[in-house]
Amino acid sequence: MKAPNQNRSIPSVSKLFNLQLNLHNILSYFFLFAFGLTFGVILSFYLKDFSFSLQFTQFSFSANSRSPPSSELLGIGPNLKAGNGHIGLTEYLKPPQAMHDMDEEELLWRASMVSRIPKYPFDRVPKVAFMFLTKGPVLMAPLWEKFFKGHQGLYSIYVHSNPSYNESEPESPVFHGRRIPSQEVEWGKVNMIEAERRLLANALLDISNQRFVLLSESCIPLFNFSTIYSYLINSTQNYVMSFDEPGAVGRGRYNSHMYPGITLRQWRKGSQWFEMDRELAVEVVSDQKYFPLFQKHCHGSCYADEHYLPTFVTIKFWERNSNRSLTWVDWSKGGPHPAKFLRTDVTVEALKRLRSGSKCEYRGNTTNVCFLFARKFTPAALERLLRFAPKLMQFNK
């Protein structure tokens, strides 16, 4: 009678054992899952931190591998280095030295920066930038010395000479330290325009420069400083000679590969010796549409210096352009270059003709003061210029 009861108790013990075994497995799986989850979370944080550290290291290396922008490029004077005290607007606006370390791309970028607020938050005395494009020294420097004397603060001087020029000749005081970083320039080549843009860009770094005149080493002033300064500062126009020449030396120089950026009807010719205001100067150094076409297609007999500015200004800024130059030259003898003034050509009568022998329009009125400068004067003419010009032009007033 007891045997059947004993047999029924065996499955109960077996079930209890199996239940304990299953519970043990469940706990084991739970602890294994918890351990895996914890390990995964820790590993993910570690990998994320490692990735950030790697990225930061790469960024630091990349940042350190680039040269920081120079103080000249940012328009910051030497007194703005870390720990040198207050940074004021005057220091930010201080132009760099004429001979700086900016490359061409940096220079043009810096010069193209303009304020969108027309009113200046400080007292600004407008200056005229006299930009000399030369092979070597400024040949008429002693005459220019007399011209500039007593007018400091109303003008700036910039000289672009051949980089091979080693200043072997004594430098005139007024031109001392006014050479800018230059490159090779060849007559009739597009690098002539590159040099003009380089001069404009350097002059634009001085916020006080309002008018910009291009001159050569053989140029002379025809009036005293006060007359020329007043004429330019009060002018409402730019002075870029521009005309349509249908012949071989005009339209005949047009390259059809410039189309459609520049059409034959837009093609113009004129003297390279210009004078312009600050607004136009900024546009010239910022031009990324028309100048590249000249760089690519104006070669050989194209003569970019006679066509780029006349064409560019006529296309975009003709409303405020006078279509005349302020620099007198003598083309009466023909040929690719104007006549030179020798010693015997310099007389009081000749200088008077240059000063008042023409008719033009200035600020809506007819005047005989049309040319403010003249070229080409040889070194042999300097002695007579120094004798006649200061009295005739009243340099002491």
mmCIF file of N, CA and C in Angstrom, residues 126-228:
data_model
loop_
_atom_site.group_PDB
_atom_site.id
_atom_site.type_symbol
_atom_site.label_atom_id
_atom_site.label_comp_id
_atom_site.label_asym_id
_atom_site.label_seq_id
_atom_site.Cartn_x
_atom_site.Cartn_y
_atom_site.Cartn_z
ATOM 1 N N PRO A 126 40.884 113.938 -46.310
ATOM 2 C CA PRO A 126 41.123 113.178 -47.542
ATOM 3 C C PRO A 126 42.487 113.486 -48.137
ATOM 4 N N LYS A 127 43.123 112.440 -48.653
ATOM 5 C CA LYS A 127 44.449 112.576 -49.249
ATOM 6 C C LYS A 127 44.410 112.148 -50.718
ATOM 7 N N VAL A 128 45.396 112.609 -51.473
ATOM 8 C CA VAL A 128 45.595 112.184 -52.855
ATOM 9 C C VAL A 128 46.761 111.209 -52.874
ATOM 10 N N ALA A 129 46.552 110.035 -53.472
ATOM 11 C CA ALA A 129 47.602 109.029 -53.593
ATOM 12 C C ALA A 129 48.310 109.221 -54.937
ATOM 13 N N PHE A 130 49.593 109.535 -54.886
ATOM 14 C CA PHE A 130 50.413 109.692 -56.090
ATOM 15 C C PHE A 130 51.169 108.380 -56.309
ATOM 16 N N MET A 131 50.813 107.668 -57.359
ATOM 17 C CA MET A 131 51.332 106.322 -57.612
ATOM 18 C C MET A 131 52.269 106.363 -58.818
ATOM 19 N N PHE A 132 53.536 106.078 -58.580
ATOM 20 C CA PHE A 132 54.555 106.157 -59.618
ATOM 21 C C PHE A 132 54.906 104.758 -60.123
ATOM 22 N N LEU A 133 54.682 104.527 -61.418
ATOM 23 C CA LEU A 133 55.051 103.270 -62.074
ATOM 24 C C LEU A 133 56.358 103.521 -62.819
ATOM 25 N N THR A 134 57.454 102.972 -62.319
ATOM 26 C CA THR A 134 58.777 103.314 -62.837
ATOM 27 C C THR A 134 59.603 102.065 -63.132
ATOM 28 N N LYS A 135 60.684 102.274 -63.881
ATOM 29 C CA LYS A 135 61.671 101.207 -64.082
ATOM 30 C C LYS A 135 62.687 101.212 -62.951
ATOM 31 N N GLY A 136 63.084 102.404 -62.551
ATOM 32 C CA GLY A 136 64.063 102.560 -61.479
ATOM 33 C C GLY A 136 63.679 103.722 -60.597
ATOM 34 N N PRO A 137 64.541 104.738 -60.490
ATOM 35 C CA PRO A 137 64.220 105.894 -59.647
ATOM 36 C C PRO A 137 63.222 106.819 -60.320
ATOM 37 N N VAL A 138 62.627 107.706 -59.546
ATOM 38 C CA VAL A 138 61.755 108.752 -60.088
ATOM 39 C C VAL A 138 62.671 109.853 -60.621
ATOM 40 N N LEU A 139 62.766 109.962 -61.930
ATOM 41 C CA LEU A 139 63.757 110.834 -62.552
ATOM 42 C C LEU A 139 63.548 112.304 -62.202
ATOM 43 N N MET A 140 62.316 112.721 -62.033
ATOM 44 C CA MET A 140 62.004 114.113 -61.741
ATOM 45 C C MET A 140 61.834 114.371 -60.242
ATOM 46 N N ALA A 141 62.436 113.527 -59.408
ATOM 47 C CA ALA A 141 62.253 113.618 -57.959
ATOM 48 C C ALA A 141 62.570 114.995 -57.372
ATOM 49 N N PRO A 142 63.647 115.686 -57.767
ATOM 50 C CA PRO A 142 63.920 117.013 -57.180
ATOM 51 C C PRO A 142 62.784 118.017 -57.419
ATOM 52 N N LEU A 143 62.123 117.907 -58.582
ATOM 53 C CA LEU A 143 60.993 118.795 -58.851
ATOM 54 C C LEU A 143 59.795 118.419 -57.984
ATOM 55 N N TRP A 144 59.547 117.129 -57.820
ATOM 56 C CA TRP A 144 58.449 116.675 -56.976
ATOM 57 C C TRP A 144 58.688 117.048 -55.519
ATOM 58 N N GLU A 145 59.940 117.071 -55.090
ATOM 59 C CA GLU A 145 60.264 117.495 -53.726
ATOM 60 C C GLU A 145 59.733 118.908 -53.469
ATOM 61 N N LYS A 146 59.971 119.807 -54.415
ATOM 62 C CA LYS A 146 59.496 121.185 -54.280
ATOM 63 C C LYS A 146 57.967 121.235 -54.321
ATOM 64 N N PHE A 147 57.376 120.374 -55.128
ATOM 65 C CA PHE A 147 55.921 120.328 -55.267
ATOM 66 C C PHE A 147 55.253 119.898 -53.955
ATOM 67 N N PHE A 148 55.775 118.871 -53.297
ATOM 68 C CA PHE A 148 55.152 118.319 -52.088
ATOM 69 C C PHE A 148 55.480 119.112 -50.822
ATOM 70 N N LYS A 149 56.522 119.916 -50.844
ATOM 71 C CA LYS A 149 57.001 120.578 -49.629
ATOM 72 C C LYS A 149 55.905 121.403 -48.956
ATOM 73 N N GLY A 150 55.728 121.160 -47.663
ATOM 74 C CA GLY A 150 54.774 121.915 -46.874
ATOM 75 C C GLY A 150 53.358 121.381 -46.889
ATOM 76 N N HIS A 151 53.129 120.231 -47.502
ATOM 77 C CA HIS A 151 51.755 119.706 -47.621
ATOM 78 C C HIS A 151 51.618 118.305 -47.024
ATOM 79 N N GLN A 152 52.448 118.002 -46.045
ATOM 80 C CA GLN A 152 52.369 116.693 -45.398
ATOM 81 C C GLN A 152 50.971 116.477 -44.818
ATOM 82 N N GLY A 153 50.499 115.254 -44.905
ATOM 83 C CA GLY A 153 49.176 114.903 -44.406
ATOM 84 C C GLY A 153 48.076 115.007 -45.437
ATOM 85 N N LEU A 154 48.411 115.546 -46.622
ATOM 86 C CA LEU A 154 47.420 115.685 -47.691
ATOM 87 C C LEU A 154 47.732 114.779 -48.876
ATOM 88 N N TYR A 155 48.787 114.014 -48.795
ATOM 89 C CA TYR A 155 49.157 113.151 -49.919
ATOM 90 C C TYR A 155 49.822 111.877 -49.395
ATOM 91 N N SER A 156 49.816 110.855 -50.244
ATOM 92 C CA SER A 156 50.557 109.614 -50.018
ATOM 93 C C SER A 156 51.312 109.293 -51.300
ATOM 94 N N ILE A 157 52.456 108.637 -51.167
ATOM 95 C CA ILE A 157 53.287 108.304 -52.326
ATOM 96 C C ILE A 157 53.538 106.807 -52.343
ATOM 97 N N TYR A 158 53.422 106.208 -53.532
ATOM 98 C CA TYR A 158 53.690 104.787 -53.724
ATOM 99 C C TYR A 158 54.502 104.631 -54.999
ATOM 100 N N VAL A 159 55.563 103.846 -54.930
ATOM 101 C CA VAL A 159 56.453 103.654 -56.077
ATOM 102 C C VAL A 159 56.544 102.167 -56.399
ATOM 103 N N HIS A 160 56.181 101.823 -57.632
ATOM 104 C CA HIS A 160 56.334 100.449 -58.132
ATOM 105 C C HIS A 160 57.465 100.466 -59.159
ATOM 106 N N SER A 161 58.632 99.999 -58.741
ATOM 107 C CA SER A 161 59.782 99.965 -59.640
ATOM 108 C C SER A 161 60.158 98.520 -59.943
ATOM 109 N N ASN A 162 61.023 98.337 -60.930
ATOM 110 C CA ASN A 162 61.451 96.992 -61.282
ATOM 111 C C ASN A 162 62.091 96.328 -60.066
ATOM 112 N N PRO A 163 61.731 95.072 -59.762
ATOM 113 C CA PRO A 163 62.289 94.420 -58.570
ATOM 114 C C PRO A 163 63.806 94.303 -58.611
ATOM 115 N N SER A 164 64.413 94.390 -59.788
ATOM 116 C CA SER A 164 65.870 94.306 -59.887
ATOM 117 C C SER A 164 66.553 95.626 -59.534
ATOM 118 N N TYR A 165 65.791 96.706 -59.441
ATOM 119 C CA TYR A 165 66.375 97.999 -59.112
ATOM 120 C C TYR A 165 66.869 97.993 -57.669
ATOM 121 N N ASN A 166 68.149 98.276 -57.490
ATOM 122 C CA ASN A 166 68.770 98.176 -56.158
ATOM 123 C C ASN A 166 68.998 99.520 -55.500
ATOM 124 N N GLU A 167 68.294 100.558 -55.987
ATOM 125 C CA GLU A 167 68.413 101.897 -55.416
ATOM 126 C C GLU A 167 69.867 102.381 -55.432
ATOM 127 N N SER A 168 70.525 102.119 -56.574
ATOM 128 C CA SER A 168 71.926 102.510 -56.707
ATOM 129 C C SER A 168 72.091 104.026 -56.736
ATOM 130 N N GLU A 169 71.037 104.744 -57.178
ATOM 131 C CA GLU A 169 71.100 106.193 -57.188
ATOM 132 C C GLU A 169 70.546 106.742 -55.873
ATOM 133 N N PRO A 170 71.067 107.877 -55.403
ATOM 134 C CA PRO A 170 70.579 108.468 -54.144
ATOM 135 C C PRO A 170 69.067 108.687 -54.183
ATOM 136 N N GLU A 171 68.391 108.272 -53.126
ATOM 137 C CA GLU A 171 66.932 108.364 -53.078
ATOM 138 C C GLU A 171 66.503 109.702 -52.507
ATOM 139 N N SER A 172 65.554 110.337 -53.193
ATOM 140 C CA SER A 172 65.037 111.614 -52.732
ATOM 141 C C SER A 172 64.277 111.415 -51.428
ATOM 142 N N PRO A 173 64.390 112.340 -50.473
ATOM 143 C CA PRO A 173 63.744 112.156 -49.151
ATOM 144 C C PRO A 173 62.254 111.896 -49.222
ATOM 145 N N VAL A 174 61.526 112.597 -50.086
ATOM 146 C CA VAL A 174 60.077 112.437 -50.124
ATOM 147 C C VAL A 174 59.670 111.053 -50.628
ATOM 148 N N PHE A 175 60.573 110.374 -51.365
ATOM 149 C CA PHE A 175 60.283 109.040 -51.881
ATOM 150 C C PHE A 175 60.916 107.938 -51.032
ATOM 151 N N HIS A 176 61.586 108.318 -49.965
ATOM 152 C CA HIS A 176 62.263 107.328 -49.136
ATOM 153 C C HIS A 176 61.245 106.397 -48.460
ATOM 154 N N GLY A 177 61.461 105.106 -48.603
ATOM 155 C CA GLY A 177 60.589 104.120 -47.973
ATOM 156 C C GLY A 177 59.226 103.974 -48.602
ATOM 157 N N ARG A 178 59.038 104.480 -49.828
ATOM 158 C CA ARG A 178 57.719 104.425 -50.461
ATOM 159 C C ARG A 178 57.624 103.377 -51.560
ATOM 160 N N ARG A 179 58.638 102.549 -51.716
ATOM 161 C CA ARG A 179 58.559 101.441 -52.681
ATOM 162 C C ARG A 179 57.657 100.344 -52.133
ATOM 163 N N ILE A 180 56.835 99.780 -53.018
ATOM 164 C CA ILE A 180 55.941 98.686 -52.637
ATOM 165 C C ILE A 180 56.479 97.373 -53.216
ATOM 166 N N PRO A 181 56.047 96.221 -52.700
ATOM 167 C CA PRO A 181 56.453 94.946 -53.302
ATOM 168 C C PRO A 181 56.047 94.921 -54.778
ATOM 169 N N SER A 182 56.997 94.650 -55.649
ATOM 170 C CA SER A 182 56.738 94.761 -57.087
ATOM 171 C C SER A 182 57.093 93.476 -57.819
ATOM 172 N N GLN A 183 56.676 93.427 -59.068
ATOM 173 C CA GLN A 183 57.012 92.321 -59.954
ATOM 174 C C GLN A 183 57.427 92.885 -61.311
ATOM 175 N N GLU A 184 57.958 92.007 -62.155
ATOM 176 C CA GLU A 184 58.440 92.419 -63.471
ATOM 177 C C GLU A 184 57.306 93.014 -64.303
ATOM 178 N N VAL A 185 57.605 94.111 -64.991
ATOM 179 C CA VAL A 185 56.639 94.776 -65.864
ATOM 180 C C VAL A 185 57.271 94.966 -67.239
ATOM 181 N N GLU A 186 56.525 94.606 -68.281
ATOM 182 C CA GLU A 186 56.996 94.769 -69.653
ATOM 183 C C GLU A 186 56.036 95.665 -70.418
ATOM 184 N N TRP A 187 56.607 96.509 -71.266
ATOM 185 C CA TRP A 187 55.794 97.442 -72.029
ATOM 186 C C TRP A 187 54.813 96.683 -72.919
ATOM 187 N N GLY A 188 53.555 97.104 -72.882
ATOM 188 C CA GLY A 188 52.528 96.517 -73.723
ATOM 189 C C GLY A 188 51.960 95.208 -73.231
ATOM 190 N N LYS A 189 52.495 94.645 -72.146
ATOM 191 C CA LYS A 189 52.037 93.356 -71.641
ATOM 192 C C LYS A 189 50.973 93.557 -70.558
ATOM 193 N N VAL A 190 50.230 92.480 -70.290
ATOM 194 C CA VAL A 190 49.156 92.562 -69.305
ATOM 195 C C VAL A 190 49.714 92.761 -67.898
ATOM 196 N N ASN A 191 50.990 92.427 -67.686
ATOM 197 C CA ASN A 191 51.542 92.647 -66.342
ATOM 198 C C ASN A 191 51.678 94.136 -66.022
ATOM 199 N N MET A 192 51.534 94.989 -67.033
ATOM 200 C CA MET A 192 51.459 96.424 -66.771
ATOM 201 C C MET A 192 50.200 96.749 -65.971
ATOM 202 N N ILE A 193 49.087 96.116 -66.324
ATOM 203 C CA ILE A 193 47.836 96.326 -65.589
ATOM 204 C C ILE A 193 47.932 95.702 -64.206
ATOM 205 N N GLU A 194 48.607 94.586 -64.102
ATOM 206 C CA GLU A 194 48.799 93.964 -62.791
ATOM 207 C C GLU A 194 49.545 94.913 -61.864
ATOM 208 N N ALA A 195 50.527 95.621 -62.398
ATOM 209 C CA ALA A 195 51.272 96.584 -61.591
ATOM 210 C C ALA A 195 50.383 97.758 -61.181
ATOM 211 N N GLU A 196 49.524 98.212 -62.083
ATOM 212 C CA GLU A 196 48.613 99.316 -61.754
ATOM 213 C C GLU A 196 47.633 98.892 -60.666
ATOM 214 N N ARG A 197 47.117 97.691 -60.764
ATOM 215 C CA ARG A 197 46.218 97.177 -59.721
ATOM 216 C C ARG A 197 46.963 97.024 -58.394
ATOM 217 N N ARG A 198 48.225 96.650 -58.463
ATOM 218 C CA ARG A 198 49.041 96.516 -57.263
ATOM 219 C C ARG A 198 49.225 97.875 -56.582
ATOM 220 N N LEU A 199 49.477 98.893 -57.368
ATOM 221 C CA LEU A 199 49.605 100.246 -56.824
ATOM 222 C C LEU A 199 48.294 100.702 -56.185
ATOM 223 N N LEU A 200 47.188 100.490 -56.885
ATOM 224 C CA LEU A 200 45.884 100.867 -56.341
ATOM 225 C C LEU A 200 45.588 100.134 -55.038
ATOM 226 N N ALA A 201 45.893 98.844 -55.010
ATOM 227 C CA ALA A 201 45.601 98.048 -53.817
ATOM 228 C C ALA A 201 46.396 98.550 -52.621
ATOM 229 N N ASN A 202 47.664 98.849 -52.821
ATOM 230 C CA ASN A 202 48.471 99.363 -51.719
ATOM 231 C C ASN A 202 47.967 100.719 -51.251
ATOM 232 N N ALA A 203 47.570 101.564 -52.188
ATOM 233 C CA ALA A 203 47.060 102.883 -51.817
ATOM 234 C C ALA A 203 45.728 102.787 -51.097
ATOM 235 N N LEU A 204 44.913 101.795 -51.416
ATOM 236 C CA LEU A 204 43.613 101.628 -50.765
ATOM 237 C C LEU A 204 43.746 101.218 -49.304
ATOM 238 N N LEU A 205 44.898 100.689 -48.906
ATOM 239 C CA LEU A 205 45.083 100.283 -47.516
ATOM 240 C C LEU A 205 45.079 101.481 -46.573
ATOM 241 N N ASP A 206 45.315 102.665 -47.115
ATOM 242 C CA ASP A 206 45.215 103.888 -46.315
ATOM 243 C C ASP A 206 43.809 104.448 -46.502
ATOM 244 N N ILE A 207 43.001 104.398 -45.460
ATOM 245 C CA ILE A 207 41.593 104.786 -45.548
ATOM 246 C C ILE A 207 41.435 106.260 -45.889
ATOM 247 N N SER A 208 42.483 107.069 -45.698
ATOM 248 C CA SER A 208 42.390 108.504 -45.972
ATOM 249 C C SER A 208 42.582 108.843 -47.446
ATOM 250 N N ASN A 209 43.135 107.927 -48.212
ATOM 251 C CA ASN A 209 43.334 108.194 -49.640
ATOM 252 C C ASN A 209 41.992 108.217 -50.358
ATOM 253 N N GLN A 210 41.674 109.346 -50.982
ATOM 254 C CA GLN A 210 40.393 109.523 -51.643
ATOM 255 C C GLN A 210 40.503 109.562 -53.160
ATOM 256 N N ARG A 211 41.610 110.099 -53.672
ATOM 257 C CA ARG A 211 41.828 110.170 -55.113
ATOM 258 C C ARG A 211 43.155 109.491 -55.440
ATOM 259 N N PHE A 212 43.224 108.858 -56.628
ATOM 260 C CA PHE A 212 44.366 108.033 -56.988
ATOM 261 C C PHE A 212 44.813 108.403 -58.406
ATOM 262 N N VAL A 213 46.068 108.835 -58.529
ATOM 263 C CA VAL A 213 46.580 109.255 -59.826
ATOM 264 C C VAL A 213 47.809 108.425 -60.178
ATOM 265 N N LEU A 214 47.841 107.903 -61.408
ATOM 266 C CA LEU A 214 48.962 107.096 -61.889
ATOM 267 C C LEU A 214 49.926 107.989 -62.662
ATOM 268 N N LEU A 215 51.216 107.893 -62.302
ATOM 269 C CA LEU A 215 52.258 108.709 -62.917
ATOM 270 C C LEU A 215 53.447 107.822 -63.288
ATOM 271 N N SER A 216 54.311 108.348 -64.157
ATOM 272 C CA SER A 216 55.537 107.641 -64.510
ATOM 273 C C SER A 216 56.736 108.402 -63.969
ATOM 274 N N GLU A 217 57.930 107.828 -64.123
ATOM 275 C CA GLU A 217 59.135 108.499 -63.638
ATOM 276 C C GLU A 217 59.457 109.763 -64.418
ATOM 277 N N SER A 218 58.831 109.919 -65.611
ATOM 278 C CA SER A 218 59.109 111.085 -66.449
ATOM 279 C C SER A 218 58.001 112.135 -66.381
ATOM 280 N N CYS A 219 57.067 111.981 -65.439
ATOM 281 C CA CYS A 219 55.965 112.938 -65.298
ATOM 282 C C CYS A 219 56.374 114.129 -64.438
ATOM 283 N N ILE A 220 55.747 115.271 -64.725
ATOM 284 C CA ILE A 220 55.920 116.462 -63.885
ATOM 285 C C ILE A 220 54.544 117.044 -63.570
ATOM 286 N N PRO A 221 54.416 117.775 -62.463
ATOM 287 C CA PRO A 221 53.172 118.515 -62.200
ATOM 288 C C PRO A 221 53.172 119.815 -62.994
ATOM 289 N N LEU A 222 52.002 120.270 -63.396
ATOM 290 C CA LEU A 222 51.891 121.527 -64.140
ATOM 291 C C LEU A 222 51.374 122.667 -63.274
ATOM 292 N N PHE A 223 50.921 122.361 -62.072
ATOM 293 C CA PHE A 223 50.425 123.378 -61.151
ATOM 294 C C PHE A 223 50.979 123.082 -59.764
ATOM 295 N N ASN A 224 50.768 124.003 -58.844
ATOM 296 C CA ASN A 224 51.243 123.758 -57.481
ATOM 297 C C ASN A 224 50.336 122.758 -56.780
ATOM 298 N N PHE A 225 50.767 122.312 -55.610
ATOM 299 C CA PHE A 225 50.048 121.251 -54.912
ATOM 300 C C PHE A 225 48.618 121.664 -54.575
ATOM 301 N N SER A 226 48.440 122.870 -54.066
ATOM 302 C CA SER A 226 47.107 123.308 -53.630
ATOM 303 C C SER A 226 46.100 123.283 -54.768
ATOM 304 N N THR A 227 46.537 123.716 -55.959
ATOM 305 C CA THR A 227 45.643 123.731 -57.122
ATOM 306 C C THR A 227 45.244 122.320 -57.527
ATOM 307 N N ILE A 228 46.241 121.425 -57.610
ATOM 308 C CA ILE A 228 45.967 120.042 -58.018
ATOM 309 C C ILE A 228 45.128 119.328 -56.959
#
